[in-house]
Coordinates of C-alpha atoms in Angstrom, one line a residue:
M139 CA 43.3 -19.0 -12.5
A140 CA 40.2 -16.2 -13.9
N141 CA 38.0 -17.1 -11.2
S142 CA 40.8 -16.3 -9.1
N143 CA 41.0 -13.4 -10.5
Y144 CA 37.5 -12.2 -10.2
E145 CA 38.0 -13.7 -6.1
H146 CA 40.9 -11.9 -5.3
G147 CA 40.8 -9.4 -7.6
T148 CA 40.4 -6.6 -5.7
S149 CA 42.0 -7.6 -2.1
N150 CA 45.2 -5.6 -3.2
I151 CA 43.3 -2.3 -4.2
E152 CA 43.1 0.4 -1.3
I153 CA 40.6 3.4 -1.3
G154 CA 41.8 6.6 -3.0
Q155 CA 44.3 4.2 -5.4
R156 CA 44.1 5.7 -9.2
F157 CA 44.3 4.3 -12.1
P158 CA 43.8 4.1 -15.7
L159 CA 40.8 2.5 -17.5
T160 CA 38.7 2.7 -20.8
I161 CA 35.6 2.4 -20.2
K162 CA 34.0 0.0 -22.3
R163 CA 30.1 0.5 -22.2
L164 CA 27.0 1.5 -19.3
G165 CA 25.5 0.1 -16.9
I166 CA 21.8 -0.5 -16.1
N167 CA 22.2 2.2 -13.9
G168 CA 24.0 4.6 -16.0
E169 CA 27.5 4.4 -15.1
G170 CA 30.3 3.4 -16.6
I171 CA 32.0 -0.4 -16.5
G172 CA 35.3 -0.4 -17.0
Y173 CA 37.9 -3.6 -16.3
Y174 CA 40.7 -3.7 -13.6
K175 CA 43.1 -6.5 -13.6
H176 CA 39.9 -8.7 -14.6
T177 CA 37.7 -6.9 -12.4
V178 CA 34.8 -5.0 -12.8
V179 CA 34.8 -1.2 -12.5
F180 CA 31.7 1.2 -11.7
V181 CA 32.5 4.6 -12.7
Q182 CA 29.4 6.8 -12.2
G183 CA 29.8 9.5 -15.1
A184 CA 32.0 8.3 -17.4
L185 CA 30.7 7.0 -21.0
P186 CA 31.5 4.4 -23.3
D187 CA 34.9 5.1 -25.4
E188 CA 36.1 7.0 -22.8
V189 CA 39.9 6.4 -20.8
V190 CA 39.5 7.9 -17.7
V191 CA 42.1 8.1 -14.6
A192 CA 39.6 6.1 -11.5
E193 CA 39.7 6.5 -8.5
V194 CA 38.7 4.0 -5.9
V195 CA 35.9 5.3 -4.5
A196 CA 34.8 1.4 -2.3
T197 CA 35.6 -2.0 -3.2
A198 CA 33.6 -5.2 -2.5
P199 CA 34.8 -9.3 -3.2
H200 CA 33.7 -9.0 -6.8
F201 CA 33.5 -5.1 -8.0
I202 CA 35.1 -1.3 -7.4
T203 CA 33.1 1.1 -7.2
A204 CA 35.6 4.6 -8.4
K205 CA 34.7 7.9 -9.1
I206 CA 36.2 10.4 -12.4
H207 CA 39.4 11.5 -11.6
K208 CA 40.2 12.9 -14.6
I209 CA 39.0 12.8 -18.6
R210 CA 42.3 11.5 -20.7
Q211 CA 40.1 10.7 -24.1
Q212 CA 36.7 11.9 -24.1
S213 CA 33.3 10.3 -25.6
P214 CA 32.3 12.9 -28.4
A215 CA 28.7 12.2 -27.2
R216 CA 29.7 13.4 -23.6
V217 CA 27.8 17.1 -23.3
T218 CA 27.9 20.0 -20.4
P219 CA 24.3 18.9 -18.0
R220 CA 22.1 21.7 -17.3
D221 CA 22.1 21.6 -14.1
E222 CA 24.0 22.5 -10.9
Q223 CA 23.4 19.8 -8.6
Y224 CA 24.7 16.9 -11.3
G225 CA 26.2 14.3 -10.0
D226 CA 24.5 15.0 -6.5
V227 CA 21.5 14.4 -6.8
G228 CA 19.7 11.6 -8.9
G229 CA 16.8 11.9 -11.1
I230 CA 19.3 13.6 -14.0
E231 CA 22.2 10.9 -14.1
L232 CA 22.4 10.8 -17.4
E233 CA 22.4 14.1 -17.8
H234 CA 25.9 14.3 -19.6
L235 CA 24.9 12.3 -22.7
A236 CA 23.6 13.6 -25.7
Y237 CA 19.5 12.4 -26.1
P238 CA 20.1 10.4 -28.8
E239 CA 22.8 7.8 -27.1
Q240 CA 20.6 8.1 -24.2
L241 CA 18.0 6.3 -26.4
K242 CA 20.1 3.6 -28.1
F243 CA 21.6 2.6 -24.1
K244 CA 18.3 2.2 -23.0
A245 CA 17.3 -0.4 -25.7
D246 CA 20.5 -2.0 -24.8
V247 CA 19.8 -2.0 -21.2
I248 CA 16.8 -4.5 -22.0
Q249 CA 18.9 -6.2 -24.6
Q250 CA 21.8 -6.7 -20.7
A251 CA 18.3 -7.9 -18.7
L252 CA 18.2 -11.0 -21.3
E253 CA 21.5 -11.7 -21.8
K254 CA 21.8 -11.7 -17.9
F255 CA 18.6 -14.0 -17.5
K256 CA 18.3 -15.8 -21.3
P257 CA 14.3 -16.7 -21.8
Q258 CA 14.0 -18.6 -24.5
G259 CA 15.2 -17.4 -27.6
Y260 CA 16.0 -13.7 -26.4
K261 CA 18.8 -13.6 -29.2
N262 CA 16.2 -13.3 -31.9
Y263 CA 13.6 -11.1 -29.9
D264 CA 12.8 -7.7 -31.6
I265 CA 14.1 -5.2 -29.7
R266 CA 12.7 -1.8 -31.2
P267 CA 14.6 1.4 -30.9
T268 CA 13.6 3.9 -28.3
I269 CA 10.8 6.0 -28.9
G270 CA 12.3 9.4 -27.5
M271 CA 10.6 12.9 -26.5
A272 CA 11.6 16.2 -29.1
D273 CA 12.3 18.3 -25.9
P274 CA 13.5 15.8 -23.2
Y275 CA 13.1 18.3 -20.6
E276 CA 10.7 19.9 -17.9
Y277 CA 8.0 16.9 -18.6
R278 CA 7.6 15.5 -14.7
N279 CA 4.5 16.2 -13.9
K280 CA 4.9 15.9 -10.2
A281 CA 7.5 16.8 -7.4
Q282 CA 8.0 15.9 -3.7
F283 CA 10.6 17.7 -1.7
Q284 CA 12.4 17.2 1.6
V285 CA 11.9 20.5 3.5
R286 CA 14.8 21.0 5.9
Q287 CA 16.7 24.1 6.9
I288 CA 20.5 24.9 5.7
N289 CA 22.1 27.3 7.1
G290 CA 19.5 29.1 8.8
H291 CA 17.7 28.9 5.8
V292 CA 14.2 26.5 4.8
A293 CA 15.6 24.6 1.7
A294 CA 13.7 22.2 -0.6
G295 CA 15.2 19.7 -2.9
L296 CA 16.4 15.7 -3.1
Y297 CA 18.4 14.2 -0.7
R298 CA 22.3 13.6 -1.8
K299 CA 23.1 10.1 -3.4
N300 CA 23.3 7.4 -0.4
S301 CA 22.7 9.9 2.2
H302 CA 20.8 12.5 4.9
D303 CA 22.2 15.5 3.2
L304 CA 19.1 17.4 1.3
V305 CA 21.0 19.5 -1.8
D306 CA 18.6 22.4 -1.8
L307 CA 17.1 22.7 -5.7
P308 CA 16.4 26.4 -6.9
T309 CA 16.2 24.9 -10.4
F310 CA 15.7 21.9 -11.6
S311 CA 15.9 20.6 -15.2
T312 CA 13.6 18.0 -16.0
Q313 CA 10.4 19.6 -13.6
R314 CA 8.0 21.5 -15.5
P315 CA 8.7 25.5 -14.6
A316 CA 5.1 25.9 -12.7
I317 CA 6.1 23.3 -10.0
M318 CA 9.9 24.9 -9.6
S319 CA 8.8 28.4 -9.0
T320 CA 5.7 27.6 -6.8
M321 CA 7.8 25.2 -4.6
R322 CA 10.5 28.3 -4.2
Y323 CA 7.2 31.0 -3.7
L324 CA 6.2 28.0 -0.9
V325 CA 10.0 27.7 0.9
N326 CA 10.3 31.8 0.8
L327 CA 6.1 31.8 2.5
I328 CA 7.1 29.2 4.8
E329 CA 10.7 31.0 6.5
Q330 CA 8.8 34.9 6.3
L331 CA 5.9 32.8 8.4
A332 CA 8.5 31.0 10.7
I333 CA 6.7 27.5 10.7
P334 CA 8.6 25.1 12.1
V335 CA 10.0 22.2 9.2
Y336 CA 11.0 18.9 9.8
D337 CA 14.8 18.3 11.7
E338 CA 15.5 14.7 11.4
T339 CA 18.0 14.6 14.3
A340 CA 15.9 16.3 17.2
K341 CA 13.0 14.3 15.0
S342 CA 10.8 17.7 15.7
G343 CA 9.3 19.9 13.7
I344 CA 6.0 20.0 11.6
I345 CA 6.9 20.6 7.6
K346 CA 8.6 17.7 6.0
T347 CA 8.0 17.1 2.2
I348 CA 6.0 19.7 -0.1
A349 CA 4.6 17.9 -3.1
I350 CA 3.2 19.2 -6.1
R351 CA 1.6 18.4 -9.1
E352 CA 0.5 20.1 -12.6
S353 CA -2.1 19.1 -14.1
I354 CA -0.8 20.2 -18.4
T355 CA -4.2 19.9 -20.1
T356 CA -5.9 22.8 -17.2
G357 CA -2.3 24.6 -15.7
H358 CA -3.9 24.3 -12.6
L359 CA -1.3 23.3 -9.5
Q360 CA -2.5 20.5 -6.4
V361 CA 0.0 21.4 -3.3
T362 CA 0.1 18.9 -0.6
L363 CA 2.2 19.7 2.3
I364 CA 3.1 16.5 4.3
T365 CA 3.5 17.3 8.4
N366 CA 4.8 15.6 11.3
T367 CA 1.9 16.1 13.1
P368 CA -1.8 17.4 12.0
K369 CA -1.2 20.7 13.5
L370 CA 0.1 23.7 11.2
P371 CA 0.8 26.5 12.9
K372 CA 0.1 29.9 10.7
K373 CA -2.2 27.9 7.9
H374 CA -4.8 31.1 7.8
A375 CA -1.6 33.5 6.9
L376 CA -0.4 31.0 4.5
L377 CA -3.4 29.7 2.8
T378 CA -3.9 33.3 2.5
A379 CA -1.0 34.0 0.4
I380 CA -1.4 31.2 -1.9
A381 CA -5.0 32.9 -2.8
A382 CA -3.5 35.9 -3.3
D383 CA -0.1 34.8 -5.6
L384 CA -0.7 31.8 -6.5
P385 CA -4.1 31.8 -8.4
E386 CA -3.1 28.7 -10.3
V387 CA -3.1 26.6 -7.5
T388 CA -6.9 25.2 -7.4
S389 CA -6.1 22.5 -4.6
V390 CA -4.1 22.3 -1.3
M391 CA -4.5 19.6 0.7
Q392 CA -2.5 18.3 4.1
N393 CA -1.0 14.7 4.5
I394 CA 0.3 13.6 8.0
N395 CA 2.8 11.4 8.0
P396 CA 4.3 11.7 11.8
G397 CA 7.4 10.4 12.9
E398 CA 10.9 8.7 11.8
T399 CA 9.3 6.9 8.7
S400 CA 11.3 6.2 5.1
L401 CA 7.5 6.4 4.0
I402 CA 6.8 10.1 1.9
W403 CA 3.2 10.1 2.4
G404 CA 1.3 9.0 5.6
E405 CA -2.7 7.3 6.1
E406 CA -4.8 10.7 6.6
T407 CA -4.9 13.2 3.9
R408 CA -6.6 16.8 5.1
R409 CA -8.2 19.3 2.2
L410 CA -6.9 23.1 3.1
A411 CA -8.4 24.7 0.6
G412 CA -10.0 24.4 -2.6
D413 CA -10.9 20.7 -5.0
T414 CA -9.4 17.8 -3.8
Y415 CA -8.1 16.6 -6.9
L416 CA -7.0 17.9 -10.3
T417 CA -8.1 17.0 -13.7
E418 CA -5.9 15.4 -16.6
T419 CA -6.8 15.0 -19.8
I420 CA -5.0 11.2 -21.6
N421 CA -5.8 10.8 -25.5
G422 CA -9.3 12.5 -24.8
Y423 CA -10.8 11.2 -21.8
T424 CA -10.5 12.9 -18.1
F425 CA -9.1 11.5 -14.9
K426 CA -9.9 12.8 -11.5
L427 CA -6.4 12.5 -9.3
S428 CA -6.2 13.0 -5.8
A429 CA -3.1 13.9 -3.5
R430 CA -1.9 10.4 -3.0
A431 CA -3.1 8.8 -6.6
F432 CA -0.8 7.4 -8.8
F433 CA -0.3 8.8 -11.9
Q434 CA 2.6 8.8 -14.5
L435 CA 5.0 11.4 -14.6
N436 CA 5.2 12.3 -18.1
P437 CA 2.0 13.0 -19.7
K438 CA 2.8 13.8 -23.1
Q439 CA 4.8 9.8 -23.2
T440 CA 2.0 8.5 -21.4
E441 CA 0.1 9.5 -24.4
K442 CA 2.0 7.7 -27.1
L443 CA 2.8 4.3 -24.3
Y444 CA -1.6 4.0 -23.9
Q445 CA -1.5 4.5 -28.0
L446 CA 1.7 1.0 -28.3
A447 CA -0.4 -0.6 -25.6
E448 CA -3.7 -0.1 -28.4
Q449 CA -2.1 -0.9 -30.9
A450 CA 0.0 -4.1 -29.3
L451 CA -3.5 -5.3 -27.8
N452 CA -5.5 -5.1 -31.4
L453 CA -8.7 -5.8 -29.8
S454 CA -12.0 -6.6 -31.8
Q455 CA -14.9 -5.2 -30.6
H456 CA -16.4 -8.4 -29.2
E457 CA -13.4 -9.0 -27.3
T458 CA -12.9 -8.7 -22.9
L459 CA -9.7 -7.4 -21.2
I460 CA -8.3 -7.4 -17.9
D461 CA -6.5 -4.8 -17.2
A462 CA -4.2 -5.8 -14.0
Y463 CA -2.5 -3.6 -11.7
C464 CA -5.3 -1.0 -12.8
G465 CA -4.6 1.9 -10.4
V466 CA -7.0 4.9 -11.2
G467 CA -8.3 3.2 -14.3
T468 CA -6.4 5.9 -17.3
L469 CA -5.1 2.6 -19.1
G470 CA -8.4 0.3 -18.9
I471 CA -10.5 3.4 -19.1
S472 CA -8.5 4.5 -22.5
L473 CA -8.4 1.1 -24.1
A474 CA -12.8 0.3 -23.3
H475 CA -13.7 1.8 -26.6
T476 CA -11.8 -1.3 -28.5
A477 CA -13.7 -4.0 -26.3
S478 CA -17.0 -5.0 -25.1
E479 CA -15.6 -5.4 -21.2
V480 CA -12.5 -4.7 -19.4
R481 CA -12.6 -5.7 -15.8
G482 CA -9.7 -3.5 -13.3
M483 CA -7.8 -4.5 -10.2
D484 CA -5.7 -3.0 -7.8
T485 CA -4.4 -3.9 -3.9
I486 CA -6.0 0.5 -2.8
P487 CA -9.3 0.4 -1.9
E488 CA -8.8 4.2 -3.1
A489 CA -7.3 3.8 -6.5
I490 CA -10.6 1.5 -7.7
A491 CA -13.1 4.0 -5.9
D492 CA -11.1 6.5 -7.9
A493 CA -11.3 4.4 -11.3
K494 CA -15.0 3.8 -11.1
E495 CA -15.2 7.9 -10.7
N496 CA -12.7 8.3 -13.6
A497 CA -15.0 5.5 -15.5
E498 CA -18.2 7.5 -14.3
L499 CA -16.9 11.1 -15.1
N500 CA -16.0 9.8 -18.6
Q501 CA -19.4 7.8 -19.4
V502 CA -17.4 4.7 -19.8
T503 CA -20.3 1.9 -18.7
N504 CA -18.6 -1.3 -19.8
V505 CA -15.2 -1.4 -17.1
H506 CA -15.6 -3.2 -13.9
Y507 CA -13.6 -2.4 -10.8
E508 CA -12.8 -4.8 -7.9
V509 CA -10.6 -4.2 -4.8
G510 CA -7.6 -7.3 -4.8
K511 CA -4.9 -8.8 -5.9
A512 CA -4.8 -10.0 -9.8
E513 CA -3.8 -13.3 -8.8
E514 CA -6.7 -14.0 -6.6
L515 CA -8.8 -11.8 -8.4
L516 CA -8.5 -13.9 -12.1
P517 CA -8.9 -17.3 -10.6
Q518 CA -12.7 -16.2 -9.3
W519 CA -13.6 -15.2 -12.0
L520 CA -12.5 -17.4 -14.5
R521 CA -14.1 -19.4 -11.8
E522 CA -17.5 -17.6 -12.2
G523 CA -17.5 -18.0 -15.5
F524 CA -15.5 -15.2 -16.8
E525 CA -13.1 -16.0 -19.5
P526 CA -10.7 -12.9 -20.8
D527 CA -9.9 -13.0 -24.6
A528 CA -7.1 -10.7 -23.6
L529 CA -5.0 -9.5 -20.4
I530 CA -2.8 -6.6 -20.0
V531 CA 0.0 -5.8 -16.8
D532 CA 1.8 -2.7 -16.3
P533 CA 3.3 -4.5 -12.3
P534 CA 5.6 -2.2 -9.9
R535 CA 9.5 -2.2 -10.1
T536 CA 9.6 -5.3 -8.4
G537 CA 7.5 -7.0 -11.4
L538 CA 4.9 -9.8 -11.8
D539 CA 4.1 -11.8 -9.0
N540 CA 4.9 -15.5 -9.0
Q541 CA 1.3 -16.5 -8.3
L542 CA 0.1 -14.1 -11.4
R543 CA 3.1 -15.1 -13.7
Q544 CA 1.7 -19.1 -12.3
T545 CA -2.2 -17.7 -13.3
I546 CA -1.7 -16.1 -16.8
L547 CA 0.4 -19.8 -17.6
D548 CA -2.8 -21.6 -16.3
S549 CA -5.4 -19.4 -17.6
R550 CA -3.9 -18.5 -21.3
P551 CA -5.8 -15.6 -22.8
E552 CA -5.1 -15.3 -26.5
K553 CA -3.7 -11.9 -25.8
F554 CA -1.0 -11.1 -23.7
V555 CA 0.5 -7.5 -23.8
Y556 CA 3.2 -6.7 -20.5
I557 CA 4.2 -2.5 -19.5
S558 CA 7.2 -2.9 -18.1
C559 CA 9.1 -0.4 -16.0
N560 CA 12.0 -1.8 -15.1
P561 CA 14.3 -4.3 -17.8
S562 CA 15.4 -6.8 -15.2
T563 CA 12.1 -7.7 -13.5
L564 CA 11.0 -8.1 -16.7
A565 CA 13.9 -10.1 -18.1
R566 CA 12.8 -12.5 -15.2
D567 CA 9.1 -12.7 -15.4
L568 CA 9.4 -14.0 -19.4
V569 CA 12.0 -16.9 -18.3
S570 CA 8.4 -18.4 -17.3
L571 CA 6.3 -16.8 -19.7
V572 CA 7.9 -17.6 -23.1
K573 CA 7.3 -21.5 -22.7
D574 CA 3.5 -20.6 -23.2
Y575 CA 4.0 -17.2 -25.0
R576 CA 6.1 -16.2 -27.5
V577 CA 7.8 -12.7 -27.7
D578 CA 7.0 -10.7 -31.3
Y579 CA 8.7 -7.6 -30.0
I580 CA 9.8 -5.2 -27.3
Q581 CA 8.8 -1.6 -28.2
S582 CA 11.0 0.9 -25.1
I583 CA 9.9 4.3 -24.5
D584 CA 11.7 6.9 -22.7
M585 CA 9.2 7.9 -20.0
F586 CA 12.3 9.5 -18.1
P587 CA 14.7 11.4 -19.9
Q588 CA 18.3 12.5 -18.4
T589 CA 17.9 9.2 -16.4
A590 CA 18.3 5.5 -16.5
R591 CA 15.0 4.0 -16.3
V592 CA 13.4 3.0 -19.1
E593 CA 9.5 1.9 -19.8
A594 CA 8.8 -0.8 -22.5
V595 CA 5.6 -2.8 -24.0
V596 CA 6.0 -6.5 -25.0
K597 CA 3.6 -7.6 -27.3
F598 CA 3.1 -11.8 -27.1
S599 CA 1.2 -14.7 -29.1
K600 CA 0.4 -17.3 -28.0
R601 CA 1.9 -20.8 -28.4
Q602 CA 0.1 -23.7 -30.0
L603 CA 0.6 -26.4 -27.7
Y604 CA 0.7 -30.0 -28.7
R605 CA -0.2 -32.1 -26.0

């Protein structure tokens, strides 16, 4: 009978229906989870141990999505969000939860993922408490805000959840203050100069998105206007005003992304004024960041992350390291002083060009970078006689490529560290990796306070195979 409850539990439940619900825990996206008539209910904004009146907003065969109609019994961990737009946009979905509890939740998310995928020995893994920030606000060094017209005025912000309705963001507590003040200046300037902004319905207009990155080291800002056409009306007046009023903006770029697309960035980027890059310093190493270059959004925690990676690898001066998914070389260059040689690869040619330039900038000579996939270059290097002593992987949210997982198991480097930004794909990858490697520990670190996202460093030890 239990199964039939799950299969048919939502058939008599209607949208708009209300019922009392006790919240048992938080799900992987930070939503409250309770059970009504043996059916799981997801309630955005609800916290464990709260009793709420839930109002159904959607049903599916195996679960219900609801919102809070009323809180009858409030959690002592509930706090007042700083942002007026809390609940409307992403990026601050845990702002109602006290920060120490956010950190506990992030370790629990890793545990939940392991319980779902059940890699060998997962019940005995050493899952360490999440490393947080002293001040978990104003940490994001980059903003990408959509630009539209709302009620006849230019607005910049993020889309309302599950929609294309823009929410104007005059302030946003996780962004660096200089980025937000520059964003508002540009919004006002675009309106004063009457530069056409993009209209999704008419598929016309010029400015689609404003991207601003700040260097925490120098205080300099890079502004990129992402436009629908190469043409940028009032360009001279725009640049003149920025030069006069925003001396901290040392780079102004234009990225051209024509037409209707879900991608924020287009292929072509042009320099409008100033430098083509910013510089940022991490653990004593300086990196050039072009407009489209990937760089961690939380520089303070990135320093800690790279220190954790170095400790986990524990390299000797004679050992060689492969840095898969190397990007612009920030991690590999930071680790190069601990190894005899570091080899990195990435599929994006511009990233490899930046990595080579960054190595030169830091006078690091024992690194080698190539364009290509790790699962193709690693076997090629092995055939050429290069045997890595250690491997570090920092994949995107999709986790490791199937072929790369197999390549790792075939090459079996002595030391292996996995930096994960998605507990679900990490747990999935562990199912095969633990056949040849033991998990020594999983150290989570909070790179994105006020969100449900968590980063983790996994240290492995190679198992001895007896064949």
